[in-house]
Short mmCIF file of C-alpha atoms in Angstrom, two decimals:
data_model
loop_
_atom_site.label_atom_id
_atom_site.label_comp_id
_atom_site.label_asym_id
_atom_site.label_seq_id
_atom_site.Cartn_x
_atom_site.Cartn_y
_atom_site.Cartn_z
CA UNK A 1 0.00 0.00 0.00
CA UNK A 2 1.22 3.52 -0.61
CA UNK A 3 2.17 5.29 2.13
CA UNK A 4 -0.42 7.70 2.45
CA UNK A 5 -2.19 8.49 5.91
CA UNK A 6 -4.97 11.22 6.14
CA UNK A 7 -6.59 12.73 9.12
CA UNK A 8 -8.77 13.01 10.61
CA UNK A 9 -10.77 10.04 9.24
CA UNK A 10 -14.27 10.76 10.48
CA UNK A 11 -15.37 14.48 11.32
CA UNK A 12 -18.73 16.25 12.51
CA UNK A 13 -18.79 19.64 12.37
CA UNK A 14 -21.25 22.84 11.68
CA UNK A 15 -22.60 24.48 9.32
CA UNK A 16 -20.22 28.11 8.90
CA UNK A 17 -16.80 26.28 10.80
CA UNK A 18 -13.51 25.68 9.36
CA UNK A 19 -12.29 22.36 8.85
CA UNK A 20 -9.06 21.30 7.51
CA UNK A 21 -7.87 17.64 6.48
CA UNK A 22 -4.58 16.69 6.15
CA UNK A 23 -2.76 14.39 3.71
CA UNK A 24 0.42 13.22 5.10
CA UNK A 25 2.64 11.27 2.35
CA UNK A 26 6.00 9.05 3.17
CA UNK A 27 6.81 8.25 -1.07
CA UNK A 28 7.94 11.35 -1.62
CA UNK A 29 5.89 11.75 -4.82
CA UNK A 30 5.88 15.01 -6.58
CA UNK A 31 1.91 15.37 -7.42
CA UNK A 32 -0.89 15.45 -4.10
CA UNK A 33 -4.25 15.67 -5.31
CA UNK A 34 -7.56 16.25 -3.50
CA UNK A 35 -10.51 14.41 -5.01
CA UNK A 36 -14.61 14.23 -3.03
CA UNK A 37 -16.66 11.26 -4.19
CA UNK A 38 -20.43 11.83 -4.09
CA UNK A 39 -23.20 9.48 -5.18
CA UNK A 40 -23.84 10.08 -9.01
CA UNK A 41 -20.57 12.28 -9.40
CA UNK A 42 -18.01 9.33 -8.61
CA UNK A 43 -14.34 11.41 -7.79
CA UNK A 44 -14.20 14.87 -8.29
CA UNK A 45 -10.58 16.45 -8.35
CA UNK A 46 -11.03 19.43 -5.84
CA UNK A 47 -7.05 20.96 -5.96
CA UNK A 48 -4.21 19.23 -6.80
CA UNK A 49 -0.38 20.12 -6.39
CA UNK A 50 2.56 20.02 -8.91
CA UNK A 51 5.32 21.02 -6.61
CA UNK A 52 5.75 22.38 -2.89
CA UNK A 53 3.82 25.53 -2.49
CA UNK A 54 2.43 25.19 -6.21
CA UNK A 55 -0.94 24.14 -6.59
CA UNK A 56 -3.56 24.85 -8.77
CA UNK A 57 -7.72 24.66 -9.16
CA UNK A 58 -9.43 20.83 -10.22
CA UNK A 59 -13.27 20.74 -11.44
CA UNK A 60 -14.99 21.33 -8.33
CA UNK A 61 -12.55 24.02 -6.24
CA UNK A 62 -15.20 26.81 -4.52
CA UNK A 63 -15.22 26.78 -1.06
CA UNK A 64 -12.07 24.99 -0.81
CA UNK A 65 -8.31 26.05 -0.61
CA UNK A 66 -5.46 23.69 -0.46
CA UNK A 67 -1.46 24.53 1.07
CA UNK A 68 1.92 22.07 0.87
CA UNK A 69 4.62 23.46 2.37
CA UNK A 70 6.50 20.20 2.53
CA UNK A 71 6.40 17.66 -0.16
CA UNK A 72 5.07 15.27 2.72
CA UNK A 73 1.74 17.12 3.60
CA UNK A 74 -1.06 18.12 1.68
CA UNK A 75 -4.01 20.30 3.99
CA UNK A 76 -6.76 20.82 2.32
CA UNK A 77 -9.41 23.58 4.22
CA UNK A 78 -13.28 24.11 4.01
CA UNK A 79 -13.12 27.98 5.25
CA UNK A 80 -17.01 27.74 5.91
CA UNK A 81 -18.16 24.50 6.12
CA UNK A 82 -21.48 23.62 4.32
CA UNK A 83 -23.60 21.29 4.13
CA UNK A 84 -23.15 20.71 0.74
CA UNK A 85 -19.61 19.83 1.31
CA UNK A 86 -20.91 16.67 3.22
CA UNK A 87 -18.82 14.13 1.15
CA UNK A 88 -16.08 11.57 1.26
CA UNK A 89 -12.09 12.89 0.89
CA UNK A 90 -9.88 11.31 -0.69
CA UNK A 91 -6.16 12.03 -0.93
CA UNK A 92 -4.12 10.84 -3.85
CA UNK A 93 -0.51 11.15 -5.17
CA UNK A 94 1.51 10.22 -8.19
CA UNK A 95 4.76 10.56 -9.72
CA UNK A 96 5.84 11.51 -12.95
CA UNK A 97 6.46 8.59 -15.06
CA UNK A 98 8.07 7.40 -18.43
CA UNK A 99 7.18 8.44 -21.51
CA UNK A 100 3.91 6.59 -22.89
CA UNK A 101 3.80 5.03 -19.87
CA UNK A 102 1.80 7.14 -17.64
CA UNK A 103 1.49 7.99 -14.07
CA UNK A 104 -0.29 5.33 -11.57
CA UNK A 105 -2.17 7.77 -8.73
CA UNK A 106 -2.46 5.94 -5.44
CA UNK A 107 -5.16 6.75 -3.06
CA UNK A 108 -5.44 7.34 0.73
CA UNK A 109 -8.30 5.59 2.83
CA UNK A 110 -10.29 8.37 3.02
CA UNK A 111 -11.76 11.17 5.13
CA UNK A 112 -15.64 11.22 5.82
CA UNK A 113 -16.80 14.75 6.57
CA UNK A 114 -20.21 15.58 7.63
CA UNK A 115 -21.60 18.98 7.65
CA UNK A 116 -24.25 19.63 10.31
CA UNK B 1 -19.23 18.39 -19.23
CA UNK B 2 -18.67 14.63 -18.01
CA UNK B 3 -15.17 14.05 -19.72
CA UNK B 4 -15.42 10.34 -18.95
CA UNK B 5 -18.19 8.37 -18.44
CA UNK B 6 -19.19 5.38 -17.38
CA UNK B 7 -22.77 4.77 -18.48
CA UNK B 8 -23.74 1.66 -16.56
CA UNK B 9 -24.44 2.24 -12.72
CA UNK B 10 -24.29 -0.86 -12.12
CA UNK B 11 -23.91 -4.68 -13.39
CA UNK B 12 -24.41 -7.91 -12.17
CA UNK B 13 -22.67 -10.91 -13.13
CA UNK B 14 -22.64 -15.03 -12.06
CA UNK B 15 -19.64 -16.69 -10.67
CA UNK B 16 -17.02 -17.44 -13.20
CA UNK B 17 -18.71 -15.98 -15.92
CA UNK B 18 -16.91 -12.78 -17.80
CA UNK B 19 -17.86 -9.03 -16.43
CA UNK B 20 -17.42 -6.53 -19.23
CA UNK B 21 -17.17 -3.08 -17.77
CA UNK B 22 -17.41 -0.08 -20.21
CA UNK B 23 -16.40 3.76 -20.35
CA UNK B 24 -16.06 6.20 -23.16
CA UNK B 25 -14.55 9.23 -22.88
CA UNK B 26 -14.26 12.73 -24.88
CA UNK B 27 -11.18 14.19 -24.62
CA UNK B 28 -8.90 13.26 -27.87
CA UNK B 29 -6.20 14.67 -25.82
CA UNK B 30 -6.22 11.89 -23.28
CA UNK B 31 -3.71 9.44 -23.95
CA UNK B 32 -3.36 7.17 -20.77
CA UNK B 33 -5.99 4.91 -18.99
CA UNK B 34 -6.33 3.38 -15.45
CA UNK B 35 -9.04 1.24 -13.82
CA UNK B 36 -9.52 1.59 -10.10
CA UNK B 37 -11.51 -1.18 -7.94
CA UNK B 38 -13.28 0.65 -4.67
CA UNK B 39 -14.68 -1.09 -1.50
CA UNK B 40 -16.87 0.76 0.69
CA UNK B 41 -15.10 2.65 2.95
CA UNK B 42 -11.56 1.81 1.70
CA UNK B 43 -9.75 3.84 -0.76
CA UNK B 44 -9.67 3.32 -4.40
CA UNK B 45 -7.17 0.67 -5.65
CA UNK B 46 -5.53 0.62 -8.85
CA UNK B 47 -6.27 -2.41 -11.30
CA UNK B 48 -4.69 -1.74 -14.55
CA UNK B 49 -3.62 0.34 -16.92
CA UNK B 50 -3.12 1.02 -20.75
CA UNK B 51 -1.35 3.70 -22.94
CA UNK B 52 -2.89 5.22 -26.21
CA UNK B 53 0.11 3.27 -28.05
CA UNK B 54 -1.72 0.04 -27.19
CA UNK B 55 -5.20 -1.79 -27.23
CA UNK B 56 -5.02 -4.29 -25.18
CA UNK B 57 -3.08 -4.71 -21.76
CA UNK B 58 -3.31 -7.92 -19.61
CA UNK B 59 -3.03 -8.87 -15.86
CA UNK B 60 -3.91 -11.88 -14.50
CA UNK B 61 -7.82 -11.92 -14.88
CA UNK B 62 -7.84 -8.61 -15.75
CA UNK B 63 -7.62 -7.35 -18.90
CA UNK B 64 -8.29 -3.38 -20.61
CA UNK B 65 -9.16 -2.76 -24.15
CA UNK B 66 -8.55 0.19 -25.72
CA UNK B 67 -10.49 1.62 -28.49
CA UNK B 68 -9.26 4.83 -29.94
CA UNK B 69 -10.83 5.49 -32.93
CA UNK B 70 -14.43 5.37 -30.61
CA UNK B 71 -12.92 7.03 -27.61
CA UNK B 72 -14.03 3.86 -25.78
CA UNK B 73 -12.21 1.39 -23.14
CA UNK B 74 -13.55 -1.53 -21.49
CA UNK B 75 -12.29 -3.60 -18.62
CA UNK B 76 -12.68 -7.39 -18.83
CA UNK B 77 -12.83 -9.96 -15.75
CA UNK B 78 -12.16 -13.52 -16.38
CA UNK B 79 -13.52 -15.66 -14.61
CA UNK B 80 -15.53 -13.15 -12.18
CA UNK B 81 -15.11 -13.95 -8.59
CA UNK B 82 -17.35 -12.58 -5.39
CA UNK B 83 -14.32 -10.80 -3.98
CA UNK B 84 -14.49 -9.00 -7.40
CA UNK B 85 -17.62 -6.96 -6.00
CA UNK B 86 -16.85 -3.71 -6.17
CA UNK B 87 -17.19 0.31 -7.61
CA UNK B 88 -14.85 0.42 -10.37
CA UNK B 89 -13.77 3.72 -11.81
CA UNK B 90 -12.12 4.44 -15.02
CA UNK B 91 -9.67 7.22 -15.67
CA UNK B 92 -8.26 9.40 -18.01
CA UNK B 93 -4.95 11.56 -18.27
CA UNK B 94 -2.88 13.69 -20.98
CA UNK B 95 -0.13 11.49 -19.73
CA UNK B 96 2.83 11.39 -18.38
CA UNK B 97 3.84 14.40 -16.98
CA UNK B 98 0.56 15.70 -16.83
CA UNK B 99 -1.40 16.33 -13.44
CA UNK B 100 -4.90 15.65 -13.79
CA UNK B 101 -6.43 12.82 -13.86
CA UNK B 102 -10.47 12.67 -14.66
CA UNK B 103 -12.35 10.06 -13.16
CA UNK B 104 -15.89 8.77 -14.24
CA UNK B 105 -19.02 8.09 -11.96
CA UNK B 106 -18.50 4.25 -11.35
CA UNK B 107 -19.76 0.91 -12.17
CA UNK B 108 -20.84 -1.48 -9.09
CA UNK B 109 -20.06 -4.78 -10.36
CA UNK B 110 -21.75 -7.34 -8.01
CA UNK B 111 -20.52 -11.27 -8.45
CA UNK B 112 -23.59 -13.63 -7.62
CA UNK B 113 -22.08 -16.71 -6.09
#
């Protein structure tokens, strides 16, 4: 299994709080993403990051900003939470690969995040 | 727009027979494929993959077929097993090198024993 641990795992919190998750990574891959999965919409990329401190926006970004100041740890933060943001996290990394060959993205365990 | 998509919510299969798992996409651009397995509650796991340069990758009873030409791929499980009950996910990249990766919205594949 990659080495990817993210906390917390389980989180209740209200409606108009800030939450952050964290994505901790020991593989010392060069790409963290952020993806939510939601009935109907399967995995969503939410932010993603290319580098430390360089990020940049996936397909379903509002309400959400990300940070990586060490290659290690991705946080991703809901500044006010909403209900609509009720969803399952996932963390994922990769690493640049070969030519024609592709990266393989590996995926954390997952964070379930309620929104009260 | 739904870049990939996986048209079948669900599919149900007996005991050693084949499952045939589908997903087109629309993106020319895209040019490498994965197929991810999901339990509930665990974390996606990844299955296979192919590049654009071939149509066909095997692995073990796994096998993906690429179809370029129809912007189609399709995931094949021989013989189908209950422990093969599952979400599976197909993605889509520009690559190597490149960050994103698009998933679609899932298949549940259930194995009747």
């Amino acid at each position: 299994d990659a080495g990817i641990t993210q906390s917390p795992r389980h989180k209740v919190t209200e409606t108009g709080t800030p939450v952050t998750l964290r994505c901790h990574q020991t593989e010392n891959h060069r790409y963290m993403y952020w993806y939510r999965q939601d009935p109907g919409h399967g995995l969503r990329l939410i932010h993603y990051s290319y580098g430390v401190k360089d990020t940049d926006k996936g397909e379903v970004s509002d309400g959400y900003s990300v940070s990586r100041s060490k290659t290690e740890d991705f946080l991703l933060t809901l500044e006010s939470a909403t209900s609509s943001q009720t969803s399952v996290y996932f963390c994922a990394i990769s690493q640049p690969g070969e030519p024609t060959s592709g990266n393989t993205i590996y995926f954390g365990e997952g964070s379930w995040l309620t929104v009260v | 727009d739904q870049q990939v998509k996986q048209n079948s919510p669900s599919l149900s299969v007996q005991e050693g027979r084949i499952s045939i798992l589908n997903c087109d996409y629309t993106n020319s651009m895209f040019d490498y494929f994965l197929w991810y397995k999901k339990y509930p509650a665990e974390g996606p796991t990844f299955l296979i993959s192919i590049s654009s340069i071939k149509d066909k990758n095997e692995d073990g009873r796994f096998t993906v077929f690429l179809n370029k030409s129809a912007k189609h791929l399709s995931l094949h499980i021989v013989p189908s097993q209950p422990g093969d009950s599952a979400v599976y996910f197909c993605a889509a990249s520009e690559g190597s090198g490149t960050y994103k990766y698009i998933f679609g919205t899932g298949t549940r594949l259930k194995v009747l024993a």
